[in-house]
């Protein structure tokens, strides 16, 4: 039994609130337990310079934490004048994960920027961000279709993508670590899967002892289960009417 | 009649949601119509170096906008590597406004940082930020009292403070401008008042024609009315039980 | 009686020395007592990218202090690698103030940059800067007219602008605060007026106690008087022959 | 058969040249084929502020590429004034990988900084860097032991660590990708192992299609084989006399 | 005959105006023809961290140009967020030149910062800066002596220093190049001499053709003559009463 | 006799290893004793914006030190976020020195960037960099000729250039100072000469006492001898077959 009463293979309560912002083409407030991330998708015509004339679109992401999203206040990166390594790393991970389900040709020369701002952090912010950003992206792509930015019948989305953290805590493989578990984990892994259970990204790190193949296998099994459940939550949210 | 059906002297609907974050010592999601600002107050023991040993506390503020808080996405200041002039200006305004109701001696050598992050912008973000930050500050001060960071019976708060924008739009003085009105305003003013109707800050700017004394007087009258109403909304919010 | 023998409603000695630099299209060394600011106006053909093709010009300003303009040496912002909030705020104020008397259409697609560098500071640097920059701007506009950068008979200047600080010191409203007064002021206000006595910008701040409406009114009265006197000094300077 | 004549499971020629620099406490020029990385280990007494008084040491790493290490010249990060996301990510990976084999208590309050500068790049720069940095670290630790910076008999190194890239190219799982293969890879994985075949870090990314569990397993098998071979090369290098 | 009527070996008119600023411990407005540089010397007790406890003082310099000191406006380095190579180079040259006549022991643990801000540029800004900064430094050292910051009878200044530019223009070696000459010079040299005619710094650069030994000798001869004359101007200025 | 057994007028052993990198158009690992600098020359078609349409090429240089090139580790300039004054100064010196032997017209609108990265430092890094960069530049120009980037028969190189340090150590003028000598030098000079013994750059600095004309002359004599010898080493290296 875990601190919050979950079994090792259980996700925290997940909510996916679409249409959170009136300005963005797609916007989702996603929560994995107490972790809350605001994901907005901004569509603009045109692509970065290095891609112009290719006929292909681009999708990128920026991740950030509000200074008091965490237990102690962190300095703003804008104030420090530079982006930290962790922020860079997670922004790149989110971007790669979403590009895995994009058909650039079908998107045409349009750019979608996913902004994932952590309003409250309690572990798993990057996986919540990917899971929420996918839904924001889906809404943004639908917006682009309705507004004729993409060719008729073009399907820029080739699949769905969600992410979850897994880890070994006190010798037990566990799904969707809360902050307090993450801190104690011997091994920590973030897994990004498509809706059909294949892998987009696997990032496992030994925090204490190195891990062996059997542990790795157990963690991958748990992650695939978790991602499947998250894919269902995404589909359910997307099937609802978008609030006006 | 205004675009959203208000009379010239009417505020937009105001909500003040306390206890929004589980980590911060005070946290408020404030909205003035579609403008939504998350204000968190972080208390730390100790003060900046230049104030050490004075026996006095410090209060400061940082304002920022999420990239897609506005109609078109703006670049992150962390990515640009520098804070813009507007951000600097508003952060300083918020800090000064809240320090106007702080007794540094009573606060003791503690620091409160107010983070005001605009989640959605529709005009009046700085005035909503000040109004919400005051409530977060009040909760943070109460927390410091409960946790014995300040001397018994010390009252660090000497009053209340709220802020509202006013402006002349199409020749008519109006209260609490929405973005669409702000853009068309000939004169634009932000006024910060204490709960007893005195001024903490008055910042008026001619956007088109210079304004005369009669116009200035009409705007100040409107602003005082608006601030009084906001002070009431603050008090009402603070009288409620803080959610656990 | 004030420290330097002035009455509360008296300006410090004002000098406006035109043609200070041989390179700039307009250049003025302005002094308000011991405050000395070098204001240069640089005219270039063309406008910033976001304004191209509009047929309209642009006017902007940059304010800075030499490191030892003040009593203790300040670090250079170039060395720190970032511009401080105060500098940003004042640069923006100067720019807005001068744009209030510019007819962009008449200016045509030309840009005027006002550089206001404080050589020696003794209070009121921003108001001296605005007052001097107006004269440099007038010379620069005349230069543009002589050199046919603007259409024949076009009058880019629609009025004159000057600025002065006022404040309540020891309970007494006073005009044009020197540094030593500014430090003790309970309320501090900077007012920018056109030559016909209307307001371009009003920025009042309670440094200690909040101020009431009567105090605000007294300060505004003083400021209008001061600006009228400064407008006269500007006109007198501009009526003289520009040194070769 | 691969472009350079290797079989899918074959490493490129590996060289590990110790004692490359006369200044550093450990220094290694490592090459994986045409990829050449200079790894230096710098030992200093003392630890970063946040670790002072803990009795524990610290190990960190910085990765960088010379501007013309690659086929086209890249801008220097010092000239751009900021470190890119990729650099941050790899520096962090190297640091984590080496810390996995460090006993902080045994190291005592000493810091080892590993600088990994890519002199020539041809794929696998981060895995070559980790493999070479381990050897430089081992030399630096031995230096610290000889110079009594660590307690007598203390063994700061708890194991060995090496790294290799694997990927699926044209449907075939391959070991130690050269640049030209890396560009064409559908899936790309970097694996860091200890000398006893356990995992320190697993980072797999789908570049094109998502990958399935069978592909993941095949890549992990290859990687473990490669790391074992690299561990042998490390041991062989470390058994030789260090050049004077 | 040169453009401004000088002979090849003639300096431009030199003025050295002491006591220009009321705040600085030493301040000089120096002009070499139309080149005008404001040099201030700021004395503070204490030395940079790396020199603490040595019993020795420190002297350093910062050079900068106002944006419109030159014929076309240059961007501010504070706005660009970084200091350019030329500024760095000249700041370092000024610092080294003045340190050549400082006895650190006699100065004691005090720091003098020389700020050299070019108000108007017409060639030779760095040499005017060194020449003026020496006089500001002499005044600052006298101030430190009067105010007992240095031991009684300590003589921190061990000599005098001045600087001049020389160059070959149209095949003719010339002294103290104005901007228009500097641009056409085939060889350009800056020479810093002590009052007794020895060299502190010699920096010669072939702008077009390399120069031979005979040309180098002719330039050095001219420079020594110029520096001797400047040393006289410095002494004359320093013998006058400092304005109150 | 010097610390390493050299006579005062003797260079350290010099090696010039061409073709060090497989990517760059020219690449040289140059050593002056224990000082080792990797110099790469990168050719690109086109020139910086300010030179477009001129028909002329451009040559520029960037100098940097690896963090542990020196006895104690230095912070990376990329990490500090700014380039130091010394780096700027040396980069500019290298660029000017090489441009002295370039015919821009013959080079056509092509750019050559010389990157000089110090792998190990023991004094004279800038002079080794210039000497090595010349050879890399010669190879790059030959590459441009072979690849028809320049007009047939165009000779972009107008001469050869090399550099050496000289200094007065313990009263004795010496050639090619090692670090340990450089630290003790009373006067330090860097001299850049063309192959025919003329001067491109002379930079002499009094580190302790000012130096007189006789000392200057002795140093210049030594430097010319040293550069002649280095020119021979360059020619010898360039006459060999470039490794494939």
Short mmCIF file of C-alpha atoms in Angstrom, two decimals, chain A residues 4-214:
data_model
loop_
_atom_site.label_atom_id
_atom_site.label_comp_id
_atom_site.label_asym_id
_atom_site.label_seq_id
_atom_site.Cartn_x
_atom_site.Cartn_y
_atom_site.Cartn_z
CA UNK A 4 -1.84 7.86 -0.66
CA UNK A 5 -3.53 4.46 -0.49
CA UNK A 6 -2.81 3.38 -4.06
CA UNK A 7 -1.67 -0.08 -5.12
CA UNK A 8 1.73 -0.22 -6.87
CA UNK A 9 0.14 -0.45 -10.31
CA UNK A 10 -2.44 2.29 -9.83
CA UNK A 11 -2.45 5.76 -11.37
CA UNK A 12 -3.38 8.85 -9.35
CA UNK A 13 -6.75 10.42 -10.25
CA UNK A 14 -6.41 11.96 -13.72
CA UNK A 15 -8.42 14.92 -14.99
CA UNK A 16 -8.25 16.46 -18.44
CA UNK A 17 -10.05 19.82 -18.70
CA UNK A 18 -10.27 21.06 -22.29
CA UNK A 19 -10.92 24.64 -23.45
CA UNK A 20 -9.31 26.17 -20.40
CA UNK A 21 -8.13 29.33 -22.19
CA UNK A 22 -10.16 31.55 -24.47
CA UNK A 23 -7.19 32.58 -26.61
CA UNK A 24 -5.32 29.38 -27.50
CA UNK A 25 -6.27 27.07 -30.38
CA UNK A 26 -6.05 24.19 -27.93
CA UNK A 27 -5.79 24.36 -24.14
CA UNK A 28 -5.95 21.74 -21.43
CA UNK A 29 -5.55 21.81 -17.67
CA UNK A 30 -4.35 18.31 -16.89
CA UNK A 31 -3.90 16.88 -13.42
CA UNK A 32 -2.21 13.69 -12.21
CA UNK A 33 -3.17 13.88 -8.53
CA UNK A 34 -1.85 17.17 -7.17
CA UNK A 35 0.31 17.79 -10.23
CA UNK A 36 -1.43 20.39 -12.40
CA UNK A 37 -0.12 21.51 -15.78
CA UNK A 38 -1.65 24.06 -18.11
CA UNK A 39 -1.00 23.00 -21.70
CA UNK A 40 -1.79 25.40 -24.53
CA UNK A 41 -1.33 24.80 -28.23
CA UNK A 42 -0.69 27.82 -30.44
CA UNK A 43 -1.06 27.47 -34.19
CA UNK A 44 0.65 29.89 -36.55
CA UNK A 45 0.95 29.83 -40.28
CA UNK A 46 4.51 29.41 -41.47
CA UNK A 47 7.47 27.45 -40.18
CA UNK A 48 10.94 28.27 -38.84
CA UNK A 49 13.40 29.53 -41.42
CA UNK A 50 15.30 26.24 -41.81
CA UNK A 51 12.08 24.51 -42.88
CA UNK A 52 10.65 27.07 -45.27
CA UNK A 53 9.62 25.81 -48.68
CA UNK A 54 9.64 22.18 -47.54
CA UNK A 55 5.85 21.91 -47.54
CA UNK A 56 6.19 20.43 -44.05
CA UNK A 57 5.02 21.72 -40.69
CA UNK A 58 6.67 21.84 -37.30
CA UNK A 59 5.69 21.06 -33.72
CA UNK A 60 7.70 22.20 -30.73
CA UNK A 61 7.23 22.54 -26.99
CA UNK A 62 8.28 24.68 -24.06
CA UNK A 63 8.03 23.50 -20.48
CA UNK A 64 8.28 25.72 -17.45
CA UNK A 65 7.39 25.75 -13.76
CA UNK A 66 5.82 28.65 -11.94
CA UNK A 67 8.21 29.70 -9.17
CA UNK A 68 5.98 28.46 -6.38
CA UNK A 69 4.71 25.31 -8.10
CA UNK A 70 7.00 23.46 -5.73
CA UNK A 71 7.37 23.25 -2.01
CA UNK A 72 10.10 25.85 -1.86
CA UNK A 73 10.08 28.79 -4.25
CA UNK A 74 12.49 28.54 -7.16
CA UNK A 75 14.00 31.50 -8.97
CA UNK A 76 12.40 32.41 -12.27
CA UNK A 77 14.55 31.46 -15.25
CA UNK A 78 13.67 34.81 -16.82
CA UNK A 79 15.18 36.55 -13.81
CA UNK A 80 18.29 34.38 -13.82
CA UNK A 81 18.59 35.17 -17.54
CA UNK A 82 19.07 31.59 -18.61
CA UNK A 83 17.13 28.38 -18.95
CA UNK A 84 18.29 25.53 -16.78
CA UNK A 85 19.34 22.11 -18.03
CA UNK A 86 16.31 20.34 -16.58
CA UNK A 87 13.91 22.72 -18.34
CA UNK A 88 15.71 22.32 -21.64
CA UNK A 89 15.70 18.57 -21.31
CA UNK A 90 11.99 18.31 -20.58
CA UNK A 91 11.00 20.78 -23.30
CA UNK A 92 12.92 18.70 -25.80
CA UNK A 93 11.33 15.48 -24.55
CA UNK A 94 7.80 16.87 -24.89
CA UNK A 95 8.52 18.16 -28.39
CA UNK A 96 9.97 14.84 -29.58
CA UNK A 97 7.09 12.91 -28.05
CA UNK A 98 4.43 14.89 -29.86
CA UNK A 99 6.31 14.99 -33.16
CA UNK A 100 6.17 11.17 -33.06
CA UNK A 101 2.46 11.32 -33.92
CA UNK A 102 2.62 14.14 -36.48
CA UNK A 103 2.60 13.78 -40.24
CA UNK A 104 4.53 16.92 -41.23
CA UNK A 105 3.32 16.79 -44.82
CA UNK A 106 -0.31 16.66 -43.75
CA UNK A 107 0.23 19.53 -41.32
CA UNK A 108 1.56 21.68 -44.16
CA UNK A 109 3.71 24.73 -43.46
CA UNK A 110 2.11 25.47 -40.11
CA UNK A 111 3.70 25.51 -36.68
CA UNK A 112 2.18 24.34 -33.41
CA UNK A 113 3.86 25.42 -30.18
CA UNK A 114 2.89 23.53 -27.04
CA UNK A 115 3.39 25.51 -23.84
CA UNK A 116 3.31 23.35 -20.74
CA UNK A 117 3.35 25.44 -17.58
CA UNK A 118 3.34 23.60 -14.29
CA UNK A 119 0.99 25.39 -11.91
CA UNK A 120 1.45 22.89 -9.11
CA UNK A 121 4.03 20.11 -8.92
CA UNK A 122 3.81 16.79 -7.12
CA UNK A 123 5.92 14.45 -9.25
CA UNK A 124 5.37 13.40 -12.84
CA UNK A 125 5.16 16.91 -14.26
CA UNK A 126 6.75 15.95 -17.56
CA UNK A 127 4.50 12.95 -18.08
CA UNK A 128 1.38 14.94 -17.20
CA UNK A 129 2.60 17.63 -19.60
CA UNK A 130 2.96 15.17 -22.49
CA UNK A 131 -0.41 13.60 -21.76
CA UNK A 132 -2.16 16.97 -21.59
CA UNK A 133 -0.26 18.48 -24.49
CA UNK A 134 -1.44 15.69 -26.76
CA UNK A 135 -5.05 16.65 -26.10
CA UNK A 136 -4.30 20.36 -26.65
CA UNK A 137 -2.54 19.42 -29.87
CA UNK A 138 -5.52 17.39 -31.03
CA UNK A 139 -7.80 20.38 -30.44
CA UNK A 140 -5.37 22.69 -32.24
CA UNK A 141 -5.18 20.35 -35.22
CA UNK A 142 -8.97 20.21 -35.37
CA UNK A 143 -9.01 24.02 -35.24
CA UNK A 144 -6.56 24.14 -38.14
CA UNK A 145 -8.76 21.76 -40.09
CA UNK A 146 -11.91 23.81 -39.41
CA UNK A 147 -10.08 26.98 -40.40
CA UNK A 148 -8.66 25.47 -43.60
CA UNK A 149 -5.03 25.88 -42.62
CA UNK A 150 -4.47 22.31 -43.70
CA UNK A 151 -5.58 20.71 -46.95
CA UNK A 152 -9.08 19.16 -46.93
CA UNK A 153 -8.98 15.60 -45.58
CA UNK A 154 -5.37 15.96 -44.44
CA UNK A 155 -4.83 14.08 -41.15
CA UNK A 156 -1.83 15.63 -39.41
CA UNK A 157 -2.23 13.35 -36.38
CA UNK A 158 -1.04 9.80 -37.00
CA UNK A 159 -1.77 8.42 -33.54
CA UNK A 160 -2.06 9.30 -29.90
CA UNK A 161 0.64 9.65 -27.29
CA UNK A 162 0.70 9.62 -23.50
CA UNK A 163 3.37 9.28 -20.82
CA UNK A 164 3.82 8.02 -17.32
CA UNK A 165 6.56 7.66 -14.77
CA UNK A 166 7.48 4.37 -13.14
CA UNK A 167 10.08 3.55 -10.54
CA UNK A 168 11.36 1.14 -7.98
CA UNK A 169 10.61 2.39 -4.50
CA UNK A 170 11.64 0.31 -1.53
CA UNK A 171 12.30 -2.57 -3.90
CA UNK A 172 8.79 -2.42 -5.41
CA UNK A 173 8.08 -1.36 -8.99
CA UNK A 174 5.42 1.36 -8.89
CA UNK A 175 3.38 3.35 -11.38
CA UNK A 176 3.01 7.15 -11.51
CA UNK A 177 5.27 8.31 -8.68
CA UNK A 178 4.19 11.22 -6.51
CA UNK A 179 6.96 13.60 -5.45
CA UNK A 180 7.46 11.96 -2.11
CA UNK A 181 7.92 8.57 -3.82
CA UNK A 182 10.11 9.96 -6.57
CA UNK A 183 12.58 11.26 -4.02
CA UNK A 184 12.97 7.81 -2.49
CA UNK A 185 13.06 5.86 -5.79
CA UNK A 186 16.13 3.72 -6.49
CA UNK A 187 15.29 3.70 -10.18
CA UNK A 188 13.19 6.21 -12.01
CA UNK A 189 11.84 5.85 -15.52
CA UNK A 190 9.70 7.97 -17.82
CA UNK A 191 7.99 6.14 -20.63
CA UNK A 192 6.13 7.65 -23.56
CA UNK A 193 3.83 5.30 -25.48
CA UNK A 194 1.54 5.54 -28.42
CA UNK A 195 -2.07 4.49 -28.01
CA UNK A 196 -1.28 1.10 -29.56
CA UNK A 197 1.28 0.30 -26.85
CA UNK A 198 4.51 0.92 -28.70
CA UNK A 199 7.34 3.06 -27.33
CA UNK A 200 8.17 6.60 -28.34
CA UNK A 201 10.66 7.27 -25.56
CA UNK A 202 12.12 5.25 -22.71
CA UNK A 203 14.30 7.09 -20.16
CA UNK A 204 15.41 5.08 -17.19
CA UNK A 205 17.92 6.25 -14.60
CA UNK A 206 19.46 4.47 -11.66
CA UNK A 207 19.25 6.92 -8.79
CA UNK A 208 21.01 4.64 -6.35
CA UNK A 209 22.06 1.11 -7.34
CA UNK A 210 22.20 0.13 -11.03
CA UNK A 211 19.16 -1.87 -12.08
CA UNK A 212 19.08 -5.24 -13.78
CA UNK A 213 17.17 -6.53 -16.77
CA UNK A 214 14.37 -8.07 -14.69
#
